[in-house]
């Protein structure tokens, strides 16, 4: 995923679609509430801000801490997920 995929929600996805059976999902089931749909090729699409809010509520972190965790621990690992990996968008 590249920055241009995220900026302005330029990646196309269907909020009513479910990810394909072979799509990679985040291991933390807690992020299920942030799952907002799937791309035309079946990749899971997550709302980045919903993930940050979840971390703030459950971990007691401030916005900066949660953002840093998502940026380093999640966004940073997406290239390793391969072509079936999840996509993050900002709604």
mmCIF file of C-alpha atoms in Angstrom:
data_model
loop_
_atom_site.group_PDB
_atom_site.id
_atom_site.type_symbol
_atom_site.label_atom_id
_atom_site.label_comp_id
_atom_site.label_asym_id
_atom_site.label_seq_id
_atom_site.Cartn_x
_atom_site.Cartn_y
_atom_site.Cartn_z
ATOM 1 C CA UNK A 1 0.000 0.000 0.000
ATOM 2 C CA UNK A 2 1.217 3.451 -0.840
ATOM 3 C CA UNK A 3 0.355 6.869 0.565
ATOM 4 C CA UNK A 4 -1.696 7.649 -2.511
ATOM 5 C CA UNK A 5 -3.924 4.662 -1.683
ATOM 6 C CA UNK A 6 -4.931 6.279 1.596
ATOM 7 C CA UNK A 7 -4.990 9.991 0.822
ATOM 8 C CA UNK A 8 -8.494 11.152 0.118
ATOM 9 C CA UNK A 9 -9.874 7.610 0.274
ATOM 10 C CA UNK A 10 -8.795 6.989 -3.293
ATOM 11 C CA UNK A 11 -8.848 3.242 -2.903
ATOM 12 C CA UNK A 12 -12.151 1.777 -4.002
ATOM 13 C CA UNK A 13 -14.033 -0.471 -1.622
ATOM 14 C CA UNK A 14 -17.543 -1.665 -0.974
ATOM 15 C CA UNK A 15 -18.764 -1.077 2.593
ATOM 16 C CA UNK A 16 -21.276 -3.906 2.209
ATOM 17 C CA UNK A 17 -18.757 -6.465 0.967
ATOM 18 C CA UNK A 18 -17.116 -9.057 3.161
ATOM 19 C CA UNK A 19 -13.404 -9.872 2.804
ATOM 20 C CA UNK A 20 -12.544 -12.923 0.716
ATOM 21 C CA UNK A 21 -11.896 -16.171 2.615
ATOM 22 C CA UNK A 22 -8.184 -15.921 1.813
ATOM 23 C CA UNK A 23 -7.883 -12.248 2.810
ATOM 24 C CA UNK A 24 -5.498 -11.504 5.646
ATOM 25 C CA UNK A 25 -7.238 -9.988 8.654
ATOM 26 C CA UNK A 26 -5.641 -8.358 11.665
ATOM 27 C CA UNK A 27 -4.902 -10.996 14.282
ATOM 28 C CA UNK A 28 -6.432 -8.844 16.987
ATOM 29 C CA UNK A 29 -10.136 -9.558 16.841
ATOM 30 C CA UNK A 30 -10.627 -6.271 18.648
ATOM 31 C CA UNK A 31 -10.162 -4.484 15.358
ATOM 32 C CA UNK A 32 -13.254 -6.205 13.966
ATOM 33 C CA UNK A 33 -15.267 -3.086 14.807
ATOM 34 C CA UNK A 34 -12.962 -1.125 12.502
ATOM 35 C CA UNK A 35 -13.603 -3.448 9.541
ATOM 36 C CA UNK A 36 -15.546 -1.310 7.075
ATOM 37 C CA UNK A 37 -15.706 -3.426 3.927
ATOM 38 C CA UNK A 38 -13.608 -5.021 1.233
ATOM 39 C CA UNK A 39 -11.839 -4.022 -1.953
ATOM 40 C CA UNK A 40 -13.051 -5.390 -5.304
ATOM 41 C CA UNK A 41 -10.359 -8.074 -5.062
ATOM 42 C CA UNK A 42 -11.537 -9.120 -1.572
ATOM 43 C CA UNK A 43 -8.951 -7.445 0.661
ATOM 44 C CA UNK A 44 -10.202 -6.375 4.095
ATOM 45 C CA UNK A 45 -10.596 -2.606 4.542
ATOM 46 C CA UNK A 46 -10.224 -1.090 8.015
ATOM 47 C CA UNK A 47 -10.976 2.413 9.284
ATOM 48 C CA UNK A 48 -7.673 3.742 10.617
ATOM 49 C CA UNK A 49 -9.327 6.237 12.958
ATOM 50 C CA UNK A 50 -11.574 3.555 14.480
ATOM 51 C CA UNK A 51 -8.464 1.510 15.270
ATOM 52 C CA UNK A 52 -6.862 4.517 16.975
ATOM 53 C CA UNK A 53 -9.999 5.234 19.025
ATOM 54 C CA UNK A 54 -10.205 1.590 20.089
ATOM 55 C CA UNK A 55 -6.622 1.716 21.365
ATOM 56 C CA UNK A 56 -7.277 4.972 23.222
ATOM 57 C CA UNK A 57 -10.297 3.475 24.977
ATOM 58 C CA UNK A 58 -8.922 0.050 25.801
ATOM 59 C CA UNK A 59 -5.296 0.892 26.519
ATOM 60 C CA UNK A 60 -5.899 4.282 28.108
ATOM 61 C CA UNK A 61 -3.482 5.874 25.674
ATOM 62 C CA UNK A 62 -3.594 9.423 24.388
ATOM 63 C CA UNK A 63 -4.098 10.126 20.699
ATOM 64 C CA UNK A 64 -0.358 10.489 20.077
ATOM 65 C CA UNK A 65 0.486 7.144 21.657
ATOM 66 C CA UNK A 66 -2.247 5.314 19.795
ATOM 67 C CA UNK A 67 -1.291 6.970 16.509
ATOM 68 C CA UNK A 68 2.354 6.028 17.001
ATOM 69 C CA UNK A 69 1.406 2.421 17.733
ATOM 70 C CA UNK A 70 -0.744 2.196 14.616
ATOM 71 C CA UNK A 71 1.860 3.954 12.467
ATOM 72 C CA UNK A 72 4.781 1.828 13.598
ATOM 73 C CA UNK A 73 3.182 -1.452 14.577
ATOM 74 C CA UNK A 74 0.450 -1.760 12.003
ATOM 75 C CA UNK A 75 1.032 0.484 9.001
ATOM 76 C CA UNK A 76 4.729 -0.356 9.101
ATOM 77 C CA UNK A 77 3.992 -4.068 8.852
ATOM 78 C CA UNK A 78 1.551 -3.869 5.933
ATOM 79 C CA UNK A 79 4.182 -4.282 3.194
ATOM 80 C CA UNK A 80 5.050 -7.667 4.709
ATOM 81 C CA UNK A 81 1.410 -8.779 4.465
ATOM 82 C CA UNK A 82 1.636 -9.187 0.707
ATOM 83 C CA UNK A 83 -1.066 -8.753 -1.912
ATOM 84 C CA UNK A 84 -3.869 -10.191 0.276
ATOM 85 C CA UNK A 85 -3.059 -7.924 3.218
ATOM 86 C CA UNK A 86 -5.528 -5.474 4.720
ATOM 87 C CA UNK A 87 -6.015 -1.901 3.541
ATOM 88 C CA UNK A 88 -6.405 1.083 5.879
ATOM 89 C CA UNK A 89 -8.537 4.104 5.019
ATOM 90 C CA UNK A 90 -9.524 7.283 6.797
ATOM 91 C CA UNK A 91 -13.232 7.890 6.575
#
